Amino acid sequence: PGYYNNASERYLLYENVQEPELGIKHERNALKNAFTMAKLLGRTLILPLFCLYTSVPGVYGGSADWCTAEEYFSLDPAVLRFREHSFLLNPQTPDALKAMADATPKLLIDEQPAAGGAKGRYAVADPHVGVTEEEILRWFGTPGSKEAEETLLVFASMPSRLAVSPHSELAAQAAAEWEAGFRYREEVVRHVSGVVAELQKPFNCLVA
């Protein structure tokens, strides 16, 4: 029961709608950054859905399909701290948490900040660097702040770049856990390798 109903647990969730030309590599990078952010904030990551793509007028109508992380990735629950996406559908998960996932205003980390700002939008100081560890902790991890006390933080997207301090123990732990706990599924690697071999192109869409 503690897996589904733990009053002291705090969670992080993000939407994972991507531009179709970015593909699986971008989804992988977003997932890595989400695990890092969750580690920095002491939260458990709830996995998003995958295979959701925006439309491109005149080229691509957008995807109404979806898949789960397990379609592409092998994630070791003994190493990485997460809950599967179906966690939010399980009858043992508290209704209050499910309601938060639907109703909580989505936060946005703006990597290309414009003039001014809006509630729920957090503009990075340097677009060339991306969001920094210091910004993440200041915005969402300041003890006693509303954001830090929220049971669930929901992000409209996950930043493509996350700059951590070279002296950060938590960031180092997150990197080590990712290295040990993340793998592409063997079927995905075989499929991509076969496609690349047929195209005879020197690229690999699985490499970050």
mmCIF file of C-alpha atoms in Angstrom:
data_model
loop_
_atom_site.group_PDB
_atom_site.id
_atom_site.type_symbol
_atom_site.label_atom_id
_atom_site.label_comp_id
_atom_site.label_asym_id
_atom_site.label_seq_id
_atom_site.Cartn_x
_atom_site.Cartn_y
_atom_site.Cartn_z
ATOM 1 C CA PRO A 1 0.000 0.000 0.000
ATOM 2 C CA GLY A 2 2.867 2.432 0.683
ATOM 3 C CA TYR A 3 3.774 2.328 -2.979
ATOM 4 C CA TYR A 4 0.447 3.922 -3.881
ATOM 5 C CA ASN A 5 -0.501 5.738 -0.706
ATOM 6 C CA ASN A 6 2.384 7.454 1.064
ATOM 7 C CA ALA A 7 1.433 10.724 2.728
ATOM 8 C CA SER A 8 5.047 11.908 2.886
ATOM 9 C CA GLU A 9 5.821 11.272 -0.794
ATOM 10 C CA ARG A 10 6.062 14.191 -3.193
ATOM 11 C CA TYR A 11 5.883 13.784 -6.952
ATOM 12 C CA LEU A 12 6.890 15.395 -10.223
ATOM 13 C CA LEU A 13 5.026 14.965 -13.509
ATOM 14 C CA TYR A 14 5.511 16.528 -16.932
ATOM 15 C CA GLU A 15 3.707 16.544 -20.248
ATOM 16 C CA ASN A 16 5.673 14.992 -23.054
ATOM 17 C CA VAL A 17 4.254 16.299 -26.326
ATOM 18 C CA GLN A 18 7.123 16.674 -28.781
ATOM 19 C CA GLU A 19 7.667 18.028 -32.260
ATOM 20 C CA PRO A 20 7.665 15.025 -34.642
ATOM 21 C CA GLU A 21 11.080 15.710 -36.162
ATOM 22 C CA LEU A 22 12.761 15.544 -32.747
ATOM 23 C CA GLY A 23 11.779 11.941 -32.084
ATOM 24 C CA ILE A 24 12.911 9.449 -29.486
ATOM 25 C CA LYS A 25 16.270 11.079 -28.727
ATOM 26 C CA HIS A 26 14.561 14.241 -27.521
ATOM 27 C CA GLU A 27 12.118 12.211 -25.437
ATOM 28 C CA ARG A 28 15.053 10.379 -23.895
ATOM 29 C CA ASN A 29 16.824 13.651 -23.047
ATOM 30 C CA ALA A 30 13.665 15.097 -21.507
ATOM 31 C CA LEU A 31 13.263 11.951 -19.405
ATOM 32 C CA LYS A 32 16.862 12.184 -18.200
ATOM 33 C CA ASN A 33 16.375 15.835 -17.222
ATOM 34 C CA ALA A 34 13.136 14.934 -15.432
ATOM 35 C CA PHE A 35 14.925 12.309 -13.344
ATOM 36 C CA THR A 36 17.639 14.853 -12.530
ATOM 37 C CA MET A 37 15.124 17.513 -11.534
ATOM 38 C CA ALA A 38 13.199 15.035 -9.384
ATOM 39 C CA LYS A 39 16.442 14.048 -7.658
ATOM 40 C CA LEU A 40 17.372 17.673 -6.952
ATOM 41 C CA LEU A 41 13.935 18.339 -5.480
ATOM 42 C CA GLY A 42 13.613 15.086 -3.536
ATOM 43 C CA ARG A 43 10.603 13.989 -5.554
ATOM 44 C CA THR A 44 9.436 10.803 -7.242
ATOM 45 C CA LEU A 45 8.979 11.059 -10.998
ATOM 46 C CA ILE A 46 5.667 9.904 -12.431
ATOM 47 C CA LEU A 47 6.435 8.794 -15.973
ATOM 48 C CA PRO A 48 4.592 10.644 -18.738
ATOM 49 C CA LEU A 49 3.135 9.163 -21.881
ATOM 50 C CA PHE A 50 5.348 8.938 -24.967
ATOM 51 C CA CYS A 51 4.800 8.967 -28.757
ATOM 52 C CA LEU A 52 2.703 12.154 -28.567
ATOM 53 C CA TYR A 53 3.624 14.586 -31.339
ATOM 54 C CA THR A 54 2.428 18.007 -32.410
ATOM 55 C CA SER A 55 1.010 18.700 -35.846
ATOM 56 C CA VAL A 56 2.965 20.316 -38.680
ATOM 57 C CA PRO A 57 0.577 22.141 -41.064
ATOM 58 C CA GLY A 58 0.635 20.577 -44.499
ATOM 59 C CA VAL A 59 3.058 17.854 -43.433
ATOM 60 C CA TYR A 60 1.857 15.955 -40.383
ATOM 61 C CA GLY A 61 -1.524 15.978 -38.705
ATOM 62 C CA GLY A 62 -0.336 15.147 -35.231
ATOM 63 C CA SER A 63 -0.482 11.923 -33.274
ATOM 64 C CA ALA A 64 -3.553 10.702 -31.461
ATOM 65 C CA ASP A 65 -1.715 7.547 -30.432
ATOM 66 C CA TRP A 66 0.486 7.134 -27.404
ATOM 67 C CA CYS A 67 2.729 4.589 -25.771
ATOM 68 C CA THR A 68 4.315 4.139 -22.381
ATOM 69 C CA ALA A 69 7.985 4.425 -21.465
ATOM 70 C CA GLU A 70 8.240 0.635 -21.422
ATOM 71 C CA GLU A 71 7.791 0.546 -25.204
ATOM 72 C CA TYR A 72 11.190 2.187 -25.694
ATOM 73 C CA PHE A 73 13.142 2.024 -22.456
ATOM 74 C CA SER A 74 14.153 -0.374 -19.719
ATOM 75 C CA LEU A 75 14.132 1.496 -16.400
ATOM 76 C CA ASP A 76 15.451 -0.260 -13.303
ATOM 77 C CA PRO A 77 13.135 0.485 -10.335
ATOM 78 C CA ALA A 78 15.860 -0.671 -7.961
ATOM 79 C CA VAL A 79 18.013 2.255 -9.136
ATOM 80 C CA LEU A 80 15.681 4.946 -10.459
ATOM 81 C CA ARG A 81 12.934 6.482 -8.313
ATOM 82 C CA PHE A 82 9.725 6.576 -10.350
ATOM 83 C CA ARG A 83 6.141 5.494 -10.725
ATOM 84 C CA GLU A 84 4.749 4.155 -13.973
ATOM 85 C CA HIS A 85 2.149 6.305 -15.759
ATOM 86 C CA SER A 86 -0.628 3.852 -14.849
ATOM 87 C CA PHE A 87 0.058 4.734 -11.200
ATOM 88 C CA LEU A 88 -2.407 7.597 -11.706
ATOM 89 C CA LEU A 89 -5.099 5.125 -12.793
ATOM 90 C CA ASN A 90 -4.623 2.559 -10.041
ATOM 91 C CA PRO A 91 -7.551 2.330 -7.597
ATOM 92 C CA GLN A 92 -5.095 2.257 -4.695
ATOM 93 C CA THR A 93 -3.715 5.686 -5.604
ATOM 94 C CA PRO A 94 -5.480 8.385 -3.542
ATOM 95 C CA ASP A 95 -8.229 10.218 -5.389
ATOM 96 C CA ALA A 96 -6.798 13.531 -4.169
ATOM 97 C CA LEU A 97 -3.521 12.866 -5.983
ATOM 98 C CA LYS A 98 -5.338 11.861 -9.171
ATOM 99 C CA ALA A 99 -7.329 15.084 -8.998
ATOM 100 C CA MET A 100 -4.115 17.079 -8.609
ATOM 101 C CA ALA A 101 -2.704 15.547 -11.785
ATOM 102 C CA ASP A 102 -5.745 16.816 -13.707
ATOM 103 C CA ALA A 103 -6.356 20.140 -11.994
ATOM 104 C CA THR A 104 -2.958 21.451 -10.874
ATOM 105 C CA PRO A 105 -1.857 24.444 -13.000
ATOM 106 C CA LYS A 106 1.034 23.447 -15.226
ATOM 107 C CA LEU A 107 4.373 25.117 -14.660
ATOM 108 C CA LEU A 108 6.516 26.203 -17.590
ATOM 109 C CA ILE A 109 10.265 26.718 -17.622
ATOM 110 C CA ASP A 110 10.761 29.205 -20.436
ATOM 111 C CA GLU A 111 14.054 28.524 -22.216
ATOM 112 C CA GLN A 112 13.527 31.445 -24.598
ATOM 113 C CA PRO A 113 12.206 34.120 -22.228
ATOM 114 C CA ALA A 114 10.249 36.990 -23.692
ATOM 115 C CA ALA A 115 9.674 40.396 -22.161
ATOM 116 C CA GLY A 116 7.470 40.262 -19.103
ATOM 117 C CA GLY A 117 6.223 37.090 -17.495
ATOM 118 C CA ALA A 118 3.104 35.221 -16.504
ATOM 119 C CA LYS A 119 2.085 33.245 -13.477
ATOM 120 C CA GLY A 120 3.465 29.751 -13.629
ATOM 121 C CA ARG A 121 6.200 30.714 -16.124
ATOM 122 C CA TYR A 122 9.818 30.680 -15.003
ATOM 123 C CA ALA A 123 12.284 32.329 -17.366
ATOM 124 C CA VAL A 124 15.867 31.086 -17.421
ATOM 125 C CA ALA A 125 18.574 33.701 -16.937
ATOM 126 C CA ASP A 126 20.685 32.507 -19.866
ATOM 127 C CA PRO A 127 18.953 30.791 -22.835
ATOM 128 C CA HIS A 128 22.326 29.561 -24.081
ATOM 129 C CA VAL A 129 22.898 27.601 -20.872
ATOM 130 C CA GLY A 130 19.339 26.472 -20.197
ATOM 131 C CA VAL A 131 17.793 26.059 -16.791
ATOM 132 C CA THR A 132 20.353 25.739 -14.008
ATOM 133 C CA GLU A 133 20.387 23.722 -10.825
ATOM 134 C CA GLU A 134 20.363 26.953 -8.819
ATOM 135 C CA GLU A 135 17.220 28.142 -10.623
ATOM 136 C CA ILE A 136 15.443 24.831 -10.095
ATOM 137 C CA LEU A 137 16.177 24.841 -6.368
ATOM 138 C CA ARG A 138 15.250 28.514 -6.004
ATOM 139 C CA TRP A 139 11.987 28.232 -7.911
ATOM 140 C CA PHE A 140 10.733 24.855 -6.714
ATOM 141 C CA GLY A 141 12.835 23.763 -3.748
ATOM 142 C CA THR A 142 13.053 26.697 -1.346
ATOM 143 C CA PRO A 143 12.037 25.282 2.072
ATOM 144 C CA GLY A 144 8.662 26.572 3.174
ATOM 145 C CA SER A 145 7.674 27.880 -0.252
ATOM 146 C CA LYS A 146 4.355 26.945 -1.841
ATOM 147 C CA GLU A 147 6.092 25.104 -4.684
ATOM 148 C CA ALA A 148 8.309 23.081 -2.343
ATOM 149 C CA GLU A 149 5.345 22.042 -0.211
ATOM 150 C CA GLU A 150 3.120 20.948 -3.087
ATOM 151 C CA THR A 151 2.486 17.203 -3.173
ATOM 152 C CA LEU A 152 2.624 17.248 -6.963
ATOM 153 C CA LEU A 153 4.425 19.571 -9.365
ATOM 154 C CA VAL A 154 3.160 19.350 -12.939
ATOM 155 C CA PHE A 155 5.214 20.830 -15.777
ATOM 156 C CA ALA A 156 3.867 21.701 -19.208
ATOM 157 C CA SER A 157 7.089 20.335 -20.699
ATOM 158 C CA MET A 158 10.576 19.355 -19.637
ATOM 159 C CA PRO A 159 13.566 21.598 -20.458
ATOM 160 C CA SER A 160 15.858 20.330 -23.199
ATOM 161 C CA ARG A 161 18.919 21.592 -21.319
ATOM 162 C CA LEU A 162 19.676 21.377 -17.621
ATOM 163 C CA ALA A 163 22.971 22.760 -16.305
ATOM 164 C CA VAL A 164 24.045 21.356 -12.954
ATOM 165 C CA SER A 165 26.881 22.413 -10.702
ATOM 166 C CA PRO A 166 30.051 20.300 -11.080
ATOM 167 C CA HIS A 167 30.175 20.191 -7.274
ATOM 168 C CA SER A 168 26.586 19.035 -6.780
ATOM 169 C CA GLU A 169 26.396 15.705 -4.955
ATOM 170 C CA LEU A 170 22.718 15.264 -5.849
ATOM 171 C CA ALA A 171 23.371 15.900 -9.537
ATOM 172 C CA ALA A 172 26.258 13.415 -9.460
ATOM 173 C CA GLN A 173 23.989 10.833 -7.834
ATOM 174 C CA ALA A 174 21.312 11.461 -10.462
ATOM 175 C CA ALA A 175 23.857 10.967 -13.266
ATOM 176 C CA ALA A 176 25.115 7.725 -11.734
ATOM 177 C CA GLU A 177 21.593 6.403 -11.249
ATOM 178 C CA TRP A 178 20.688 7.233 -14.847
ATOM 179 C CA GLU A 179 23.798 5.499 -16.142
ATOM 180 C CA ALA A 180 23.025 2.383 -14.107
ATOM 181 C CA GLY A 181 19.245 2.333 -14.437
ATOM 182 C CA PHE A 182 18.452 3.408 -18.007
ATOM 183 C CA ARG A 183 18.688 1.332 -21.169
ATOM 184 C CA TYR A 184 16.986 1.342 -24.532
ATOM 185 C CA ARG A 185 15.005 -1.840 -25.071
ATOM 186 C CA GLU A 186 16.961 -4.318 -27.163
ATOM 187 C CA GLU A 187 14.185 -4.441 -29.764
ATOM 188 C CA VAL A 188 14.467 -0.674 -30.286
ATOM 189 C CA VAL A 189 18.240 -0.834 -30.694
ATOM 190 C CA ARG A 190 17.963 -3.680 -33.233
ATOM 191 C CA HIS A 191 15.288 -1.841 -35.219
ATOM 192 C CA VAL A 192 17.215 1.440 -35.370
ATOM 193 C CA SER A 193 20.455 -0.352 -36.214
ATOM 194 C CA GLY A 194 18.707 -2.114 -39.093
ATOM 195 C CA VAL A 195 17.220 1.098 -40.457
ATOM 196 C CA VAL A 196 20.564 2.903 -40.234
ATOM 197 C CA ALA A 197 22.288 0.013 -42.027
ATOM 198 C CA GLU A 198 19.734 0.134 -44.850
ATOM 199 C CA LEU A 199 20.088 3.876 -45.256
ATOM 200 C CA GLN A 200 23.875 3.652 -45.111
ATOM 201 C CA LYS A 201 23.990 6.939 -43.222
ATOM 202 C CA PRO A 202 26.468 7.680 -40.412
ATOM 203 C CA PHE A 203 23.955 8.676 -37.755
ATOM 204 C CA ASN A 204 22.246 7.169 -34.764
ATOM 205 C CA CYS A 205 18.993 8.702 -33.511
ATOM 206 C CA LEU A 206 19.398 6.955 -30.147
ATOM 207 C CA VAL A 207 22.564 8.841 -29.226
ATOM 208 C CA ALA A 208 22.150 11.985 -27.134
#
